PDB file of C-alpha atoms and ligand atoms in Angstrom:
ATOM      1  CA  MET Z  45      12.125  92.490  36.552  1.00 71.00           C
ATOM      2  CA  LYS Z  46      15.763  90.773  35.677  1.00 89.00           C
ATOM      3  CA  GLN Z  47      15.705  87.166  34.819  1.00 96.00           C
ATOM      4  CA  PHE Z  48      18.286  84.541  35.563  1.00 98.00           C
ATOM      5  CA  ILE Z  49      18.569  82.018  32.774  1.00 98.00           C
ATOM      6  CA  LEU Z  50      18.668  78.285  34.330  1.00 98.00           C
ATOM      7  CA  ARG Z  51      21.278  75.402  32.616  1.00 98.00           C
ATOM      8  CA  ASN Z  52      18.489  74.562  30.245  1.00 98.00           C
ATOM      9  CA  GLY Z  53      17.752  77.760  29.115  1.00 98.00           C
ATOM     10  CA  ILE Z  54      14.719  78.209  31.044  1.00 98.00           C
ATOM     11  CA  SER Z  55      14.188  81.928  32.753  1.00 98.00           C
ATOM     12  CA  ILE Z  56      13.394  82.423  36.300  1.00 98.00           C
ATOM     13  CA  PRO Z  57      12.775  86.030  37.813  1.00 98.00           C
ATOM     14  CA  SER Z  58      15.745  87.022  40.249  1.00 97.00           C
ATOM     15  CA  ILE Z  59      13.523  87.478  43.154  1.00 98.00           C
ATOM     16  CA  GLY Z  60      11.033  84.823  44.513  1.00 98.00           C
ATOM     17  CA  PHE Z  61       8.226  85.007  47.123  1.00 98.00           C
ATOM     18  CA  GLY Z  62       9.033  82.666  49.780  1.00 98.00           C
ATOM     19  CA  THR Z  63       6.079  81.325  51.518  1.00 97.00           C
ATOM     20  CA  TRP Z  64       7.402  79.220  54.549  1.00 96.00           C
ATOM     21  CA  LYS Z  65       5.504  79.809  57.696  1.00 93.00           C
ATOM     22  CA  ILE Z  66       2.619  81.376  56.097  1.00 96.00           C
ATOM     23  CA  PRO Z  67      -0.663  79.615  57.369  1.00 96.00           C
ATOM     24  CA  ASP Z  68      -2.695  77.870  54.901  1.00 97.00           C
ATOM     25  CA  GLY Z  69      -5.916  79.267  53.722  1.00 96.00           C
ATOM     26  CA  GLU Z  70      -7.013  83.130  54.012  1.00 96.00           C
ATOM     27  CA  ALA Z  71      -3.283  83.947  55.147  1.00 97.00           C
ATOM     28  CA  SER Z  72      -1.448  82.666  51.998  1.00 97.00           C
ATOM     29  CA  ALA Z  73      -4.030  83.781  49.597  1.00 98.00           C
ATOM     30  CA  LYS Z  74      -3.901  87.117  50.721  1.00 97.00           C
ATOM     31  CA  ALA Z  75       0.032  87.119  50.979  1.00 98.00           C
ATOM     32  CA  VAL Z  76       0.569  85.904  47.366  1.00 98.00           C
ATOM     33  CA  GLN Z  77      -2.035  87.892  45.806  1.00 98.00           C
ATOM     34  CA  GLU Z  78      -0.299  90.931  47.574  1.00 98.00           C
ATOM     35  CA  ALA Z  79       3.093  89.679  46.052  1.00 98.00           C
ATOM     36  CA  ILE Z  80       1.839  89.201  42.909  1.00 98.00           C
ATOM     37  CA  SER Z  81       0.140  92.889  42.710  1.00 97.00           C
ATOM     38  CA  VAL Z  82       3.397  94.446  43.691  1.00 97.00           C
ATOM     39  CA  GLY Z  83       5.299  92.969  40.551  1.00 97.00           C
ATOM     40  CA  TYR Z  84       6.723  89.405  42.063  1.00 98.00           C
ATOM     41  CA  ARG Z  85       6.286  86.671  39.189  1.00 98.00           C
ATOM     42  CA  HIS Z  86       8.297  83.856  41.019  1.00 98.00           C
ATOM     43  CA  LEU Z  87       6.816  81.929  44.136  1.00 98.00           C
ATOM     44  CA  ASP Z  88       8.767  79.697  46.301  1.00 98.00           C
ATOM     45  CA  LEU Z  89       6.430  76.769  48.003  1.00 98.00           C
ATOM     46  CA  GLY Z  90       7.384  73.706  49.827  1.00 98.00           C
ATOM     47  CA  ALA Z  91       4.800  70.478  50.192  1.00 98.00           C
ATOM     48  CA  ILE Z  92       5.850  70.715  53.673  1.00 96.00           C
ATOM     49  CA  TYR Z  93       4.735  74.145  54.351  1.00 97.00           C
ATOM     50  CA  GLY Z  94       1.565  72.726  54.192  1.00 97.00           C
ATOM     51  CA  ASN Z  95      -0.075  76.198  52.332  1.00 98.00           C
ATOM     52  CA  GLU Z  96      -0.401  75.047  48.995  1.00 98.00           C
ATOM     53  CA  THR Z  97      -4.295  75.076  49.242  1.00 98.00           C
ATOM     54  CA  GLY Z  98      -4.231  78.512  50.211  1.00 98.00           C
ATOM     55  CA  VAL Z  99      -1.142  79.613  47.648  1.00 98.00           C
ATOM     56  CA  GLY Z 100      -3.102  78.166  44.468  1.00 98.00           C
ATOM     57  CA  LEU Z 101      -6.285  80.628  45.851  1.00 98.00           C
ATOM     58  CA  GLY Z 102      -3.864  83.361  46.150  1.00 98.00           C
ATOM     59  CA  ILE Z 103      -2.719  82.296  42.338  1.00 98.00           C
ATOM     60  CA  ARG Z 104      -6.053  82.320  40.944  1.00 97.00           C
ATOM     61  CA  ALA Z 105      -7.395  85.147  43.008  1.00 97.00           C
ATOM     62  CA  SER Z 106      -4.495  87.055  40.940  1.00 97.00           C
ATOM     63  CA  GLY Z 107      -5.874  87.042  37.471  1.00 96.00           C
ATOM     64  CA  LEU Z 108      -2.783  86.411  36.234  1.00 96.00           C
ATOM     65  CA  ASP Z 109      -1.975  83.901  33.564  1.00 96.00           C
ATOM     66  CA  ARG Z 110      -0.320  80.996  34.700  1.00 97.00           C
ATOM     67  CA  GLU Z 111       2.538  81.238  32.151  1.00 96.00           C
ATOM     68  CA  GLN Z 112       3.411  84.486  33.241  1.00 97.00           C
ATOM     69  CA  LEU Z 113       4.446  83.192  36.933  1.00 98.00           C
ATOM     70  CA  PHE Z 114       6.939  80.789  37.926  1.00 98.00           C
ATOM     71  CA  VAL Z 115       6.288  78.602  40.712  1.00 98.00           C
ATOM     72  CA  THR Z 116       8.262  76.370  42.262  1.00 98.00           C
ATOM     73  CA  ASP Z 117       7.387  73.543  44.588  1.00 98.00           C
ATOM     74  CA  LYS Z 118       9.380  70.650  46.880  1.00 98.00           C
ATOM     75  CA  LEU Z 119       8.953  67.151  47.322  1.00 98.00           C
ATOM     76  CA  TRP Z 120       9.168  66.566  50.995  1.00 96.00           C
ATOM     77  CA  ASN Z 121      11.547  64.119  52.719  1.00 94.00           C
ATOM     78  CA  SER Z 122       8.979  61.599  54.000  1.00 93.00           C
ATOM     79  CA  ASP Z 123       8.119  61.214  50.217  1.00 96.00           C
ATOM     80  CA  ARG Z 124      11.424  59.916  48.843  1.00 96.00           C
ATOM     81  CA  GLY Z 125      11.856  57.272  46.474  1.00 96.00           C
ATOM     82  CA  TYR Z 126      10.713  56.866  42.894  1.00 98.00           C
ATOM     83  CA  ASN Z 127       6.961  55.950  43.053  1.00 98.00           C
ATOM     84  CA  ARG Z 128       6.302  58.140  46.403  1.00 98.00           C
ATOM     85  CA  THR Z 129       8.090  61.359  44.578  1.00 98.00           C
ATOM     86  CA  ILE Z 130       5.464  61.030  41.762  1.00 98.00           C
ATOM     87  CA  GLU Z 131       2.396  60.675  43.772  1.00 98.00           C
ATOM     88  CA  ALA Z 132       3.765  63.453  45.988  1.00 98.00           C
ATOM     89  CA  PHE Z 133       4.151  65.567  43.224  1.00 98.00           C
ATOM     90  CA  GLN Z 134       0.470  64.704  41.718  1.00 98.00           C
ATOM     91  CA  LYS Z 135      -0.523  65.741  44.973  1.00 98.00           C
ATOM     92  CA  SER Z 136       1.002  69.109  45.052  1.00 98.00           C
ATOM     93  CA  LEU Z 137      -0.574  70.017  41.612  1.00 98.00           C
ATOM     94  CA  ASP Z 138      -4.027  68.871  42.861  1.00 98.00           C
ATOM     95  CA  LEU Z 139      -3.601  71.324  45.864  1.00 98.00           C
ATOM     96  CA  LEU Z 140      -2.610  74.175  44.310  1.00 98.00           C
ATOM     97  CA  LYS Z 141      -4.956  73.344  41.332  1.00 98.00           C
ATOM     98  CA  LEU Z 142      -2.093  73.592  38.575  1.00 97.00           C
ATOM     99  CA  ASP Z 143      -1.628  71.951  35.383  1.00 95.00           C
ATOM    100  CA  PHE Z 144       2.306  71.876  35.618  1.00 97.00           C
ATOM    101  CA  LEU Z 145       5.215  73.482  37.968  1.00 98.00           C
ATOM    102  CA  ASP Z 146       7.974  75.635  36.614  1.00 98.00           C
ATOM    103  CA  MET Z 147      10.417  73.877  38.901  1.00 98.00           C
ATOM    104  CA  TYR Z 148      10.413  70.900  41.347  1.00 98.00           C
ATOM    105  CA  LEU Z 149      13.058  70.403  44.156  1.00 98.00           C
ATOM    106  CA  MET Z 150      14.162  67.991  46.453  1.00 98.00           C
ATOM    107  CA  HIS Z 151      14.048  69.458  49.808  1.00 97.00           C
ATOM    108  CA  TRP Z 152      16.920  67.826  51.726  1.00 96.00           C
ATOM    109  CA  PRO Z 153      19.408  65.496  50.312  1.00 96.00           C
ATOM    110  CA  ALA Z 154      18.753  62.147  52.347  1.00 95.00           C
ATOM    111  CA  SER Z 155      20.849  62.650  55.662  1.00 89.00           C
ATOM    112  CA  PRO Z 156      24.290  60.260  55.599  1.00 86.00           C
ATOM    113  CA  ALA Z 157      23.119  60.440  59.721  1.00 86.00           C
ATOM    114  CA  LEU Z 158      20.161  58.478  59.143  1.00 89.00           C
ATOM    115  CA  TYR Z 159      20.932  56.533  55.919  1.00 91.00           C
ATOM    116  CA  GLU Z 160      24.086  54.447  55.034  1.00 92.00           C
ATOM    117  CA  ASN Z 161      23.175  54.404  51.452  1.00 95.00           C
ATOM    118  CA  TRP Z 162      21.904  57.922  51.343  1.00 96.00           C
ATOM    119  CA  GLN Z 163      23.399  58.163  47.594  1.00 96.00           C
ATOM    120  CA  ASP Z 164      21.230  56.070  46.418  1.00 97.00           C
ATOM    121  CA  ILE Z 165      18.177  57.169  47.956  1.00 97.00           C
ATOM    122  CA  ASN Z 166      18.778  60.824  46.345  1.00 97.00           C
ATOM    123  CA  LEU Z 167      19.739  58.890  42.894  1.00 98.00           C
ATOM    124  CA  ASP Z 168      16.206  56.743  42.993  1.00 98.00           C
ATOM    125  CA  THR Z 169      14.149  59.831  43.950  1.00 98.00           C
ATOM    126  CA  TRP Z 170      16.004  62.088  41.208  1.00 98.00           C
ATOM    127  CA  ARG Z 171      14.947  59.562  38.814  1.00 98.00           C
ATOM    128  CA  ALA Z 172      11.540  60.630  39.053  1.00 98.00           C
ATOM    129  CA  PHE Z 173      12.276  64.036  39.002  1.00 98.00           C
ATOM    130  CA  GLU Z 174      13.884  63.209  35.534  1.00 98.00           C
ATOM    131  CA  TYR Z 175      10.673  61.561  34.564  1.00 98.00           C
ATOM    132  CA  LEU Z 176       8.639  64.404  35.309  1.00 98.00           C
ATOM    133  CA  TYR Z 177      11.065  66.640  33.369  1.00 98.00           C
ATOM    134  CA  LYS Z 178      10.920  64.524  30.590  1.00 98.00           C
ATOM    135  CA  GLN Z 179       7.607  64.095  30.470  1.00 97.00           C
ATOM    136  CA  GLY Z 180       6.833  68.319  30.444  1.00 96.00           C
ATOM    137  CA  TYR Z 181       5.322  68.608  33.956  1.00 97.00           C
ATOM    138  CA  VAL Z 182       8.347  70.555  34.873  1.00 98.00           C
ATOM    139  CA  LYS Z 183       9.916  73.059  33.649  1.00 98.00           C
ATOM    140  CA  ALA Z 184      13.280  72.780  35.625  1.00 98.00           C
ATOM    141  CA  ILE Z 185      14.437  70.420  38.426  1.00 98.00           C
ATOM    142  CA  GLY Z 186      16.744  70.879  41.071  1.00 98.00           C
ATOM    143  CA  VAL Z 187      17.530  70.292  44.653  1.00 98.00           C
ATOM    144  CA  CYS Z 188      17.968  72.267  48.138  1.00 98.00           C
ATOM    145  CA  ASN Z 189      20.712  71.981  51.083  1.00 97.00           C
ATOM    146  CA  PHE Z 190      23.170  69.819  48.908  1.00 98.00           C
ATOM    147  CA  PHE Z 191      26.552  70.225  49.900  1.00 97.00           C
ATOM    148  CA  PRO Z 192      29.277  69.743  47.091  1.00 98.00           C
ATOM    149  CA  HIS Z 193      29.713  66.010  48.087  1.00 96.00           C
ATOM    150  CA  HIS Z 194      25.718  65.302  47.952  1.00 97.00           C
ATOM    151  CA  LEU Z 195      25.678  67.202  44.562  1.00 98.00           C
ATOM    152  CA  GLU Z 196      28.787  65.286  43.316  1.00 98.00           C
ATOM    153  CA  ALA Z 197      26.978  61.690  43.898  1.00 97.00           C
ATOM    154  CA  LEU Z 198      24.071  62.752  42.234  1.00 98.00           C
ATOM    155  CA  ILE Z 199      26.019  64.372  39.112  1.00 97.00           C
ATOM    156  CA  ASN Z 200      28.162  61.157  38.575  1.00 95.00           C
ATOM    157  CA  ASP Z 201      24.782  58.671  37.894  1.00 95.00           C
ATOM    158  CA  ALA Z 202      22.255  61.524  36.831  1.00 97.00           C
ATOM    159  CA  ALA Z 203      21.043  62.215  33.179  1.00 98.00           C
ATOM    160  CA  GLU Z 204      20.196  65.441  34.263  1.00 98.00           C
ATOM    161  CA  THR Z 205      22.671  67.801  36.781  1.00 98.00           C
ATOM    162  CA  PRO Z 206      20.248  69.696  38.986  1.00 98.00           C
ATOM    163  CA  MET Z 207      19.547  73.185  37.693  1.00 98.00           C
ATOM    164  CA  VAL Z 208      19.250  74.741  40.845  1.00 98.00           C
ATOM    165  CA  ASP Z 209      20.310  74.249  44.483  1.00 98.00           C
ATOM    166  CA  GLN Z 210      18.400  76.285  47.176  1.00 98.00           C
ATOM    167  CA  ILE Z 211      20.560  77.127  50.381  1.00 98.00           C
ATOM    168  CA  GLU Z 212      20.692  78.709  53.482  1.00 98.00           C
ATOM    169  CA  TYR Z 213      22.474  82.226  52.247  1.00 98.00           C
ATOM    170  CA  HIS Z 214      22.361  85.606  54.400  1.00 98.00           C
ATOM    171  CA  PRO Z 215      25.075  87.670  55.294  1.00 98.00           C
ATOM    172  CA  GLY Z 216      27.477  85.422  57.806  1.00 96.00           C
ATOM    173  CA  GLN Z 217      26.003  82.355  56.106  1.00 97.00           C
ATOM    174  CA  THR Z 218      27.536  82.296  52.452  1.00 96.00           C
ATOM    175  CA  GLN Z 219      28.427  78.346  52.200  1.00 96.00           C
ATOM    176  CA  HIS Z 220      31.429  79.396  49.640  1.00 96.00           C
ATOM    177  CA  GLU Z 221      32.319  76.052  48.976  1.00 97.00           C
ATOM    178  CA  THR Z 222      28.700  74.967  47.814  1.00 98.00           C
ATOM    179  CA  VAL Z 223      28.171  78.180  45.953  1.00 98.00           C
ATOM    180  CA  ASP Z 224      31.734  77.833  44.244  1.00 98.00           C
ATOM    181  CA  PHE Z 225      30.902  74.332  43.383  1.00 98.00           C
ATOM    182  CA  CYS Z 226      27.632  75.245  41.937  1.00 98.00           C
ATOM    183  CA  LYS Z 227      28.969  78.128  39.715  1.00 98.00           C
ATOM    184  CA  LEU Z 228      31.823  75.418  38.305  1.00 98.00           C
ATOM    185  CA  HIS Z 229      28.766  72.913  36.965  1.00 98.00           C
ATOM    186  CA  ASN Z 230      26.435  75.932  36.079  1.00 98.00           C
ATOM    187  CA  ILE Z 231      23.837  75.236  38.771  1.00 98.00           C
ATOM    188  CA  GLN Z 232      21.986  78.082  39.916  1.00 98.00           C
ATOM    189  CA  VAL Z 233      21.844  79.238  43.511  1.00 98.00           C
ATOM    190  CA  GLU Z 234      18.789  80.543  45.404  1.00 98.00           C
ATOM    191  CA  ALA Z 235      18.855  81.580  49.073  1.00 98.00           C
ATOM    192  CA  TRP Z 236      16.107  80.514  51.614  1.00 98.00           C
ATOM    193  CA  SER Z 237      16.227  82.777  54.648  1.00 97.00           C
ATOM    194  CA  PRO Z 238      17.896  85.719  52.845  1.00 98.00           C
ATOM    195  CA  LEU Z 239      17.505  87.920  55.810  1.00 98.00           C
ATOM    196  CA  GLY Z 240      18.260  84.949  58.468  1.00 97.00           C
ATOM    197  CA  SER Z 241      14.556  84.692  59.006  1.00 95.00           C
ATOM    198  CA  GLY Z 242      14.913  87.939  60.010  1.00 95.00           C
ATOM    199  CA  LYS Z 243      17.817  87.351  62.681  1.00 95.00           C
ATOM    200  CA  MET Z 244      20.103  89.373  60.177  1.00 97.00           C
ATOM    201  CA  LEU Z 245      17.950  92.934  60.621  1.00 97.00           C
ATOM    202  CA  LYS Z 246      18.861  93.686  64.409  1.00 96.00           C
ATOM    203  CA  LYS Z 247      22.928  93.252  63.234  1.00 97.00           C
ATOM    204  CA  ASP Z 248      24.399  96.306  63.765  1.00 97.00           C
ATOM    205  CA  CYS Z 249      27.286  95.427  61.211  1.00 97.00           C
ATOM    206  CA  LEU Z 250      24.728  95.091  58.761  1.00 98.00           C
ATOM    207  CA  LYS Z 251      22.784  98.395  59.792  1.00 98.00           C
ATOM    208  CA  ASN Z 252      25.705 100.612  59.450  1.00 98.00           C
ATOM    209  CA  VAL Z 253      26.688  99.433  55.994  1.00 98.00           C
ATOM    210  CA  ALA Z 254      22.312  99.736  54.894  1.00 98.00           C
ATOM    211  CA  ALA Z 255      22.550 103.057  56.552  1.00 98.00           C
ATOM    212  CA  GLN Z 256      25.100 104.229  54.014  1.00 98.00           C
ATOM    213  CA  TYR Z 257      23.172 103.632  50.979  1.00 98.00           C
ATOM    214  CA  GLY Z 258      19.991 104.936  52.984  1.00 98.00           C
ATOM    215  CA  VAL Z 259      18.330 101.324  52.683  1.00 98.00           C
ATOM    216  CA  SER Z 260      17.002  99.048  54.890  1.00 98.00           C
ATOM    217  CA  VAL Z 261      18.809  95.900  56.359  1.00 98.00           C
ATOM    218  CA  ALA Z 262      16.267  93.976  54.522  1.00 98.00           C
ATOM    219  CA  ARG Z 263      16.598  95.558  50.908  1.00 98.00           C
ATOM    220  CA  LEU Z 264      20.976  95.372  51.590  1.00 98.00           C
ATOM    221  CA  CYS Z 265      20.805  91.181  51.887  1.00 98.00           C
ATOM    222  CA  ILE Z 266      18.367  90.920  49.249  1.00 98.00           C
ATOM    223  CA  LYS Z 267      20.461  92.970  46.524  1.00 98.00           C
ATOM    224  CA  TRP Z 268      23.377  91.572  48.271  1.00 98.00           C
ATOM    225  CA  CYS Z 269      22.085  88.079  46.775  1.00 98.00           C
ATOM    226  CA  LEU Z 270      21.547  89.636  43.527  1.00 98.00           C
ATOM    227  CA  GLN Z 271      24.814  91.113  43.276  1.00 98.00           C
ATOM    228  CA  ASN Z 272      26.597  87.937  43.826  1.00 98.00           C
ATOM    229  CA  GLY Z 273      24.495  85.954  41.457  1.00 98.00           C
ATOM    230  CA  ILE Z 274      22.127  84.405  43.549  1.00 98.00           C
ATOM    231  CA  ILE Z 275      18.182  84.343  43.827  1.00 98.00           C
ATOM    232  CA  PRO Z 276      16.830  85.841  47.023  1.00 98.00           C
ATOM    233  CA  LEU Z 277      13.300  84.205  48.456  1.00 98.00           C
ATOM    234  CA  PRO Z 278      12.227  86.796  51.140  1.00 98.00           C
ATOM    235  CA  LYS Z 279       9.127  85.866  52.936  1.00 97.00           C
ATOM    236  CA  SER Z 280       6.786  88.429  54.634  1.00 95.00           C
ATOM    237  CA  VAL Z 281       2.805  88.572  55.341  1.00 95.00           C
ATOM    238  CA  THR Z 282       3.022  92.335  55.407  1.00 96.00           C
ATOM    239  CA  LEU Z 283       2.188  94.139  52.475  1.00 96.00           C
ATOM    240  CA  GLU Z 284       4.788  96.913  53.022  1.00 97.00           C
ATOM    241  CA  ARG Z 285       7.883  94.574  53.521  1.00 98.00           C
ATOM    242  CA  ILE Z 286       6.651  92.563  50.592  1.00 97.00           C
ATOM    243  CA  CYS Z 287       7.063  95.767  48.533  1.00 97.00           C
ATOM    244  CA  GLU Z 288      10.033  96.824  50.127  1.00 98.00           C
ATOM    245  CA  ASN Z 289      11.654  93.260  49.441  1.00 98.00           C
ATOM    246  CA  TYR Z 290      10.823  93.649  45.720  1.00 97.00           C
ATOM    247  CA  ASN Z 291      12.276  97.131  45.325  1.00 96.00           C
ATOM    248  CA  VAL Z 292      16.126  96.705  45.465  1.00 98.00           C
ATOM    249  CA  PHE Z 293      16.590  97.779  41.847  1.00 96.00           C
ATOM    250  CA  ASP Z 294      17.678 101.657  42.174  1.00 96.00           C
ATOM    251  CA  PHE Z 295      20.814 101.078  44.450  1.00 98.00           C
ATOM    252  CA  VAL Z 296      23.995  99.366  43.666  1.00 98.00           C
ATOM    253  CA  ILE Z 297      26.258  97.879  46.659  1.00 98.00           C
ATOM    254  CA  ALA Z 298      29.994  99.107  45.898  1.00 98.00           C
ATOM    255  CA  GLU Z 299      32.466  96.158  45.397  1.00 98.00           C
ATOM    256  CA  ASP Z 300      34.290  97.049  48.921  1.00 98.00           C
ATOM    257  CA  ASP Z 301      31.187  96.511  50.819  1.00 98.00           C
ATOM    258  CA  MET Z 302      30.420  93.453  48.922  1.00 98.00           C
ATOM    259  CA  ASN Z 303      33.701  92.260  49.964  1.00 98.00           C
ATOM    260  CA  VAL Z 304      32.964  93.374  53.668  1.00 97.00           C
ATOM    261  CA  LEU Z 305      29.565  91.229  53.421  1.00 98.00           C
ATOM    262  CA  ASN Z 306      31.058  88.452  51.689  1.00 98.00           C
ATOM    263  CA  ASN Z 307      33.805  88.205  54.238  1.00 97.00           C
ATOM    264  CA  LEU Z 308      31.666  88.620  57.794  1.00 97.00           C
ATOM    265  CA  PRO Z 309      31.951  85.586  60.100  1.00 96.00           C
ATOM    266  CA  TYR Z 310      28.467  83.444  61.277  1.00 95.00           C
ATOM    267  CA  ILE Z 311      26.431  85.979  63.105  1.00 94.00           C
ATOM    268  CA  GLY Z 312      23.555  83.484  63.109  1.00 92.00           C
ATOM    269  CA  GLY Z 313      21.527  81.126  61.267  1.00 94.00           C
ATOM    270  CA  SER Z 314      19.269  78.308  61.284  1.00 93.00           C
ATOM    271  CA  GLY Z 315      22.053  75.796  62.401  1.00 92.00           C
ATOM    272  CA  LEU Z 316      20.685  72.966  60.352  1.00 93.00           C
ATOM    273  CA  ASN Z 317      23.141  70.863  58.483  1.00 92.00           C
ATOM    274  CA  PRO Z 318      22.164  68.352  55.834  1.00 92.00           C
ATOM    275  CA  ASP Z 319      24.557  65.616  57.093  1.00 91.00           C
ATOM    276  CA  GLU Z 320      23.776  65.853  60.905  1.00 88.00           C
ATOM    277  CA  ILE Z 321      19.708  66.483  60.677  1.00 78.00           C
ATOM    278  CA  THR Z 322      17.986  63.358  62.046  1.00 75.00           C
ATOM    279  CA  LEU Z 323      14.757  65.746  62.632  1.00 66.00           C
ATOM    280  CA  PHE Z 324      12.928  65.519  59.212  1.00 66.00           C
ATOM    281  CA  GLY Z 325      13.645  61.726  58.046  1.00 64.00           C
TER     282      GLY Z 325
HETATM  283  P1  LIG A 577       6.622  89.102  58.397  1.00 77.09           P
HETATM  284  O1  LIG A 577       6.336  87.843  57.522  1.00 77.09           O
HETATM  285  O2  LIG A 577       6.205  88.896  59.833  1.00 77.09           O
HETATM  286  O3  LIG A 577       6.710  90.390  57.555  1.00 77.09           O
HETATM  287  P2  LIG A 577      13.536  85.124  55.708  1.00 77.09           P
HETATM  288  O4  LIG A 577      12.865  85.962  54.389  1.00 77.09           O
HETATM  289  O5  LIG A 577      14.965  85.212  55.906  1.00 77.09           O
HETATM  290  O6  LIG A 577      12.627  83.775  56.154  1.00 77.09           O
HETATM  291  O7  LIG A 577      12.657  86.269  56.743  1.00 77.09           O
HETATM  292  C1  LIG A 577      11.586  86.448  57.382  1.00 77.09           C
HETATM  293  C2  LIG A 577      11.079  86.935  58.424  1.00 77.09           C
HETATM  294  O8  LIG A 577      11.653  88.420  58.163  1.00 77.09           O
HETATM  295  C3  LIG A 577       9.666  87.215  58.739  1.00 77.09           C
HETATM  296  O9  LIG A 577       9.388  87.242  59.965  1.00 77.09           O
HETATM  297  C4  LIG A 577       9.193  88.571  58.206  1.00 77.09           C
HETATM  298  O10 LIG A 577       8.264  89.073  59.206  1.00 77.09           O
HETATM  299  C5  LIG A 577      10.621  88.934  58.514  1.00 77.09           C
HETATM  300  N1  LIG A 577      10.621  90.309  57.234  1.00 77.09           N
HETATM  301  C6  LIG A 577      10.409  90.303  56.237  1.00 77.09           C
HETATM  302  N2  LIG A 577      10.788  91.062  55.470  1.00 77.09           N
HETATM  303  C7  LIG A 577      11.186  91.913  56.205  1.00 77.09           C
HETATM  304  C8  LIG A 577      11.546  93.605  56.211  1.00 77.09           C
HETATM  305  N3  LIG A 577      11.630  94.241  55.353  1.00 77.09           N
HETATM  306  N4  LIG A 577      11.677  93.888  57.208  1.00 77.09           N
HETATM  307  C9  LIG A 577      11.333  93.300  58.859  1.00 77.09           C
HETATM  308  N5  LIG A 577      11.121  92.223  58.573  1.00 77.09           N
HETATM  309  C10 LIG A 577      11.072  91.497  57.552  1.00 77.09           C
END
């Protein structure tokens, strides 16, 4: 599988298997094992997904050497701050029964809608990320859902610039400003909900383009991410779809179709804005 190289030289497989909404226990163990069996070597987790135990079971059941997998996990918002971050990281390792993570991400920036001092909160949390990275507990560190102003505030005082920003990214939700900022600062962008949580699959404008290549809309969306230099993290619990989403290397989207897809208007998404959400603390 093609790899991308992060700013610190670490290789990351170009497609990750998303695990959001997969129930803990047997369901997540099975999905992860199946994903590994069809070839995925990159798993994207989150403490808030509540399925680290099952994912860990799936990893062990796969029989694959730990070193051959790239495992990302995320710090949840209620664990912000230096000490709590270190504790939450250890808890995730314990649930997964792993000794290290390949990458650890801050799941959301502290929301300016909730905290006047959101910059300080992010920096304090980031200091713990830097500690974990320097100690070798994790090979890469990054953030999710950061807009350029969140990144700028962090980078100004950080010892390590985030290696990744994982954002919502699918046709019509391209976050050009954030992607351009990340490219300028050599921050790898990853796409959560590359299929718009399944919503993109019903859009006629995408079905028409996909039909020209004889591929499904899911494969089109995943390949479109890759051709834009972005790592897609599709999620599925269905073996056939897990397989389909991984097999995107036998067609290339032509430049004019890339332009059409890159310039689609908003056609639906999560509606979550990191500057406005107050739901998550
Ligand atoms: P399921 O898990 O039942 O297979 P996203 O990755 O954007 O969050 O989208 C995930 C959603 O899209 C899930 O509901 C998943 O359903 C569905 N999905 C994933 N891959 C495919 C596919 N190849 N074809 C149809 N639906 C898919």
